[in-house]
Coordinates of N, CA and C in Angstrom, one line a residue:
X1 N 25.6 -16.1 -81.4 CA 26.1 -17.1 -82.3 C 24.8 -17.9 -82.8
X2 N 24.7 -18.0 -84.1 CA 23.6 -18.7 -84.7 C 24.1 -19.5 -85.9
X3 N 24.3 -20.8 -85.7 CA 24.9 -21.7 -86.8 C 23.9 -22.9 -86.9
X4 N 23.6 -23.3 -88.1 CA 22.8 -24.4 -88.3 C 23.0 -25.2 -89.6
X5 N 23.0 -26.5 -89.4 CA 23.2 -27.4 -90.6 C 22.2 -28.5 -90.5
X6 N 21.7 -29.0 -91.6 CA 21.0 -30.2 -91.6 C 22.0 -31.3 -91.8
X7 N 21.9 -32.4 -91.1 CA 22.8 -33.5 -91.1 C 22.2 -34.6 -91.9
X8 N 23.1 -35.3 -92.6 CA 22.7 -36.5 -93.4 C 23.2 -37.7 -92.6
X9 N 22.3 -38.6 -92.3 CA 22.7 -39.8 -91.5 C 22.6 -41.0 -92.5
X10 N 23.7 -41.8 -92.5 CA 23.7 -42.9 -93.4 C 24.2 -44.2 -92.7
X11 N 23.8 -45.3 -93.2 CA 24.2 -46.6 -92.6 C 25.0 -47.3 -93.6
X12 N 26.2 -47.7 -93.2 CA 27.1 -48.4 -94.2 C 27.7 -49.6 -93.5
X13 N 28.6 -50.2 -94.1 CA 29.3 -51.4 -93.6 C 30.0 -51.2 -92.3
X14 N 30.5 -49.9 -92.1 CA 31.2 -49.5 -90.9 C 30.3 -49.0 -89.8
X15 N 29.0 -49.0 -90.0 CA 28.0 -48.5 -89.0 C 27.3 -47.3 -89.5
X16 N 26.8 -46.5 -88.5 CA 26.0 -45.3 -88.8 C 27.0 -44.1 -88.8
X17 N 26.8 -43.2 -89.8 CA 27.6 -42.0 -89.8 C 26.8 -40.8 -90.1
X18 N 27.1 -39.6 -89.5 CA 26.4 -38.4 -89.7 C 27.4 -37.4 -90.4
X19 N 26.9 -36.7 -91.3 CA 27.8 -35.6 -92.0 C 26.9 -34.4 -92.3
X20 N 27.6 -33.3 -92.3 CA 26.9 -32.0 -92.6 C 26.4 -32.1 -94.1
X21 N 25.1 -31.7 -94.3 CA 24.5 -31.9 -95.6 C 24.1 -30.5 -96.2
X22 N 23.4 -29.7 -95.4 CA 22.9 -28.4 -95.9 C 23.2 -27.4 -94.8
X23 N 23.9 -26.3 -95.2 CA 24.1 -25.2 -94.3 C 23.0 -24.2 -94.4
X24 N 22.3 -24.0 -93.3 CA 21.1 -23.1 -93.3 C 21.4 -21.7 -92.9
X25 N 22.7 -21.4 -92.5 CA 23.1 -20.1 -92.2 C 22.5 -19.5 -90.8
X26 N 21.9 -20.4 -90.1 CA 21.3 -20.0 -88.8 C 20.8 -21.2 -88.0
X27 N 20.7 -21.1 -86.7 CA 20.3 -22.2 -85.9 C 18.8 -22.6 -86.2
X28 N 18.6 -23.9 -86.2 CA 17.2 -24.4 -86.5 C 16.4 -24.2 -85.2
X29 N 15.2 -23.6 -85.4 CA 14.2 -23.4 -84.3 C 13.2 -24.6 -84.3
X30 N 12.6 -24.9 -85.5 CA 11.6 -25.9 -85.6 C 11.5 -26.3 -87.1
X31 N 10.8 -27.4 -87.3 CA 10.6 -27.8 -88.7 C 9.4 -28.7 -88.8
X32 N 8.9 -28.9 -90.0 CA 7.8 -29.8 -90.3 C 8.0 -30.4 -91.7
X33 N 7.6 -31.7 -91.8 CA 7.7 -32.3 -93.1 C 6.5 -31.9 -94.0
X34 N 6.8 -31.5 -95.2 CA 5.7 -31.1 -96.1 C 5.2 -32.2 -97.0
X35 N 6.2 -33.1 -97.4 CA 5.9 -34.2 -98.2 C 7.1 -35.2 -98.1
X36 N 7.0 -36.4 -98.7 CA 8.2 -37.2 -98.6 C 9.4 -36.6 -99.3
X37 N 9.3 -35.6 -100.1 CA 10.4 -35.0 -100.8 C 10.8 -33.6 -100.3
X38 N 10.1 -33.0 -99.3 CA 10.5 -31.7 -98.8 C 10.0 -31.5 -97.4
X39 N 10.6 -30.4 -96.8 CA 10.2 -30.0 -95.4 C 10.5 -28.5 -95.3
X40 N 9.8 -27.9 -94.4 CA 10.0 -26.5 -94.0 C 10.8 -26.5 -92.8
X41 N 11.8 -25.5 -92.7 CA 12.7 -25.4 -91.6 C 12.7 -23.9 -91.2
X42 N 12.5 -23.6 -89.9 CA 12.5 -22.2 -89.4 C 13.9 -22.1 -88.7
X43 N 14.7 -21.2 -89.1 CA 15.9 -20.9 -88.4 C 15.8 -19.5 -87.7
X44 N 16.8 -19.1 -87.0 CA 16.8 -17.8 -86.3 C 16.6 -16.6 -87.3
X45 N 16.8 -16.8 -88.6 CA 16.7 -15.7 -89.5 C 15.8 -15.9 -90.7
X46 N 15.3 -17.1 -90.9 CA 14.5 -17.3 -92.1 C 13.6 -18.6 -92.0
X47 N 12.6 -18.6 -92.9 CA 11.8 -19.8 -93.1 C 12.2 -20.3 -94.4
X48 N 12.6 -21.6 -94.5 CA 13.1 -22.3 -95.7 C 12.3 -23.5 -96.0
X49 N 12.2 -23.8 -97.3 CA 11.8 -25.1 -97.8 C 13.0 -25.8 -98.3
X50 N 13.2 -27.1 -97.8 CA 14.4 -27.9 -98.2 C 13.9 -29.1 -98.8
X51 N 14.4 -29.4 -100.0 CA 14.0 -30.6 -100.7 C 14.9 -31.8 -100.4
X52 N 14.5 -33.0 -100.7 CA 15.3 -34.2 -100.5 C 16.6 -34.2 -101.2
X53 N 16.7 -33.4 -102.3 CA 17.9 -33.3 -103.1 C 18.9 -32.3 -102.5
X54 N 18.4 -31.5 -101.4 CA 19.3 -30.6 -100.8 C 19.1 -29.1 -101.3
X55 N 18.1 -28.9 -102.1 CA 17.8 -27.5 -102.6 C 17.2 -26.8 -101.4
X56 N 17.6 -25.6 -101.2 CA 17.1 -24.7 -100.1 C 16.5 -23.5 -100.8
X57 N 15.2 -23.2 -100.5 CA 14.5 -22.1 -101.0 C 14.0 -21.2 -99.8
X58 N 14.4 -20.0 -99.8 CA 14.0 -19.1 -98.7 C 12.6 -18.7 -99.0
X59 N 11.7 -18.9 -98.0 CA 10.3 -18.5 -98.1 C 10.2 -17.1 -97.6
X60 N 10.8 -16.7 -96.5 CA 10.7 -15.4 -95.9 C 11.8 -15.2 -94.9
X61 N 12.3 -13.9 -94.8 CA 13.2 -13.6 -93.7 C 12.3 -13.4 -92.4
X62 N 12.8 -13.9 -91.3 CA 12.1 -13.8 -90.0 C 13.0 -13.2 -89.0
X63 N 12.4 -12.8 -87.9 CA 13.2 -12.4 -86.7 C 12.3 -12.6 -85.5
X64 N 12.1 -13.9 -85.1 CA 11.2 -14.2 -84.0 C 11.9 -14.1 -82.7
X65 N 13.3 -13.7 -82.8 CA 14.0 -13.3 -81.6 C 13.8 -14.3 -80.4
X66 N 13.3 -13.7 -79.3 CA 13.1 -14.4 -78.1 C 11.7 -15.0 -77.9
X67 N 11.0 -15.2 -79.0 CA 9.6 -15.7 -78.9 C 9.6 -17.2 -78.8
X68 N 10.8 -17.8 -79.0 CA 11.0 -19.3 -78.8 C 10.0 -20.1 -79.6
X69 N 10.1 -20.0 -80.9 CA 9.3 -20.9 -81.8 C 9.7 -22.4 -81.5
X70 N 8.6 -23.2 -81.2 CA 8.9 -24.6 -80.8 C 8.1 -25.6 -81.6
X71 N 7.2 -25.2 -82.4 CA 6.4 -26.2 -83.1 C 6.0 -25.6 -84.5
X72 N 5.8 -26.5 -85.4 CA 5.3 -26.1 -86.7 C 4.4 -27.2 -87.3
X73 N 3.4 -26.8 -88.0 CA 2.5 -27.7 -88.7 C 2.1 -27.1 -90.0
X74 N 1.8 -28.0 -91.0 CA 1.4 -27.6 -92.3 C 0.0 -28.2 -92.6
X75 N -1.0 -27.4 -92.9 CA -2.3 -28.0 -93.2 C -2.4 -28.4 -94.7
X76 N -3.5 -29.0 -95.1 CA -3.7 -29.5 -96.4 C -3.7 -28.4 -97.5
X77 N -4.0 -27.1 -97.1 CA -4.0 -26.0 -98.1 C -2.6 -25.4 -98.1
X78 N -1.6 -25.9 -97.4 CA -0.3 -25.3 -97.4 C 0.0 -24.2 -96.4
X79 N -0.9 -23.9 -95.5 CA -0.7 -22.9 -94.5 C 0.3 -23.5 -93.5
X80 N 1.3 -22.7 -93.2 CA 2.3 -23.1 -92.2 C 2.0 -22.4 -90.9
X81 N 1.9 -23.1 -89.8 CA 1.5 -22.5 -88.5 C 2.7 -22.8 -87.6
X82 N 3.2 -21.7 -87.0 CA 4.3 -21.8 -86.1 C 3.9 -21.3 -84.7
X83 N 4.1 -22.2 -83.7 CA 3.7 -21.9 -82.3 C 4.9 -21.4 -81.6
X84 N 4.6 -20.3 -80.8 CA 5.7 -19.6 -80.0 C 5.1 -19.2 -78.7
X85 N 5.9 -18.5 -77.8 CA 5.4 -17.9 -76.6 C 4.3 -16.9 -76.9
X86 N 3.2 -17.0 -76.3 CA 2.1 -16.1 -76.4 C 1.5 -15.8 -77.8
X87 N 2.2 -16.3 -78.9 CA 1.8 -15.9 -80.2 C 1.8 -17.2 -81.1
X88 N 1.1 -17.0 -82.2 CA 1.1 -18.0 -83.3 C 1.3 -17.2 -84.6
X89 N 2.3 -17.6 -85.4 CA 2.5 -17.0 -86.7 C 2.0 -18.0 -87.8
X90 N 1.3 -17.5 -88.7 CA 0.8 -18.3 -89.9 C 1.4 -17.7 -91.1
X91 N 1.9 -18.6 -92.0 CA 2.4 -18.2 -93.3 C 1.4 -18.8 -94.3
X92 N 0.7 -17.9 -95.0 CA -0.4 -18.3 -95.9 C 0.1 -18.2 -97.3
X93 N 0.0 -19.3 -98.1 CA 0.4 -19.2 -99.5 C -0.4 -18.3 -100.3
X94 N 0.2 -17.4 -101.1 CA -0.4 -16.6 -102.0 C 0.2 -16.8 -103.4
X95 N -0.1 -16.1 -104.4 CA 0.4 -16.4 -105.7 C 1.9 -16.2 -105.7
X96 N 2.7 -17.4 -105.7 CA 4.1 -17.4 -105.7 C 4.8 -16.9 -104.5
X97 N 4.1 -16.7 -103.4 CA 4.7 -16.1 -102.2 C 4.0 -16.6 -101.0
X98 N 4.3 -16.0 -99.8 CA 3.5 -16.3 -98.6 C 3.3 -15.0 -97.9
X99 N 2.1 -14.9 -97.2 CA 1.8 -13.7 -96.4 C 1.7 -14.1 -94.9
X100 N 2.3 -13.3 -94.1 CA 2.4 -13.6 -92.7 C 1.2 -13.1 -91.9
X101 N 0.7 -13.8 -91.0 CA -0.5 -13.4 -90.2 C -0.2 -13.8 -88.7
X102 N -0.5 -12.9 -87.8 CA -0.2 -13.2 -86.4 C -1.5 -13.5 -85.6
X103 N -1.5 -14.5 -84.8 CA -2.7 -14.8 -83.9 C -2.2 -14.5 -82.5
X104 N -3.1 -13.8 -81.7 CA -2.8 -13.5 -80.3 C -4.0 -13.8 -79.5
X105 N -3.9 -13.6 -78.2 CA -5.1 -13.7 -77.3 C -6.1 -12.6 -77.7
X106 N -7.4 -12.9 -77.5 CA -8.4 -12.0 -77.9 C -8.4 -10.6 -77.2
X107 N -7.8 -10.6 -76.0 CA -7.7 -9.3 -75.4 C -6.4 -8.5 -75.7
X108 N -5.6 -9.0 -76.6 CA -4.4 -8.3 -76.9 C -4.6 -7.4 -78.1
X109 N -4.6 -6.1 -77.8 CA -4.9 -5.1 -78.8 C -3.6 -4.5 -79.4
X110 N -2.5 -4.7 -78.8 CA -1.2 -4.2 -79.2 C -0.1 -5.0 -78.8
X111 N 0.8 -5.4 -79.7 CA 2.0 -6.2 -79.3 C 3.1 -5.1 -79.2
X112 N 3.9 -5.2 -78.0 CA 5.0 -4.3 -77.9 C 6.2 -5.1 -77.4
X113 N 7.4 -4.7 -77.8 CA 8.7 -5.4 -77.3 C 9.1 -4.8 -76.0
X114 N 9.4 -5.6 -75.1 CA 9.9 -5.1 -73.8 C 10.9 -6.1 -73.3
X115 N 12.2 -5.7 -73.2 CA 13.3 -6.5 -72.7 C 13.4 -7.8 -73.4
X116 N 13.3 -7.8 -74.8 CA 13.4 -8.9 -75.6 C 12.3 -10.0 -75.5
X117 N 11.2 -9.6 -75.0 CA 10.0 -10.4 -75.0 C 8.8 -9.6 -75.5
X118 N 7.9 -10.3 -76.2 CA 6.7 -9.6 -76.6 C 5.7 -9.8 -75.6
X119 N 4.9 -8.8 -75.3 CA 3.9 -8.8 -74.3 C 2.6 -8.1 -74.9
X120 N 1.5 -8.5 -74.4 CA 0.3 -7.8 -74.8 C 0.0 -6.6 -73.9
X121 N -0.4 -5.5 -74.4 CA -0.7 -4.4 -73.6 C -2.0 -3.8 -74.1
X122 N -2.8 -3.4 -73.2 CA -4.1 -2.9 -73.5 C -5.2 -3.9 -73.5
X123 N -6.2 -3.6 -74.1 CA -7.4 -4.5 -74.2 C -8.5 -3.9 -73.4
X124 N -9.7 -4.2 -73.9 CA -10.8 -3.7 -73.1 C -12.0 -4.6 -73.3

């Protein structure tokens, strides 16, 4: 099961209320604010840019599975860095798109899937 919504929180005469605002189609893993008007959100299936108006733009389909993405940062040049178990994924802006790059330990020469976890194998 992977369900995710962004919630809108508002304060009114009757107090604070939360309501579903944007359906992301998958559970949120992590996010980072890009500007006062937008943020990037990583779900179980995709990386999105969401604007303050509620517009959702898919940046890329993802499948980080059991890598447990837990942090995201955006640098001044727009590079999105996502921290996970044993790995870091970077989404680098290119002309009208993004290119994914993986960072691993220096002795990791091959990433393999084993029982829903990624492990490093090899190295010399």
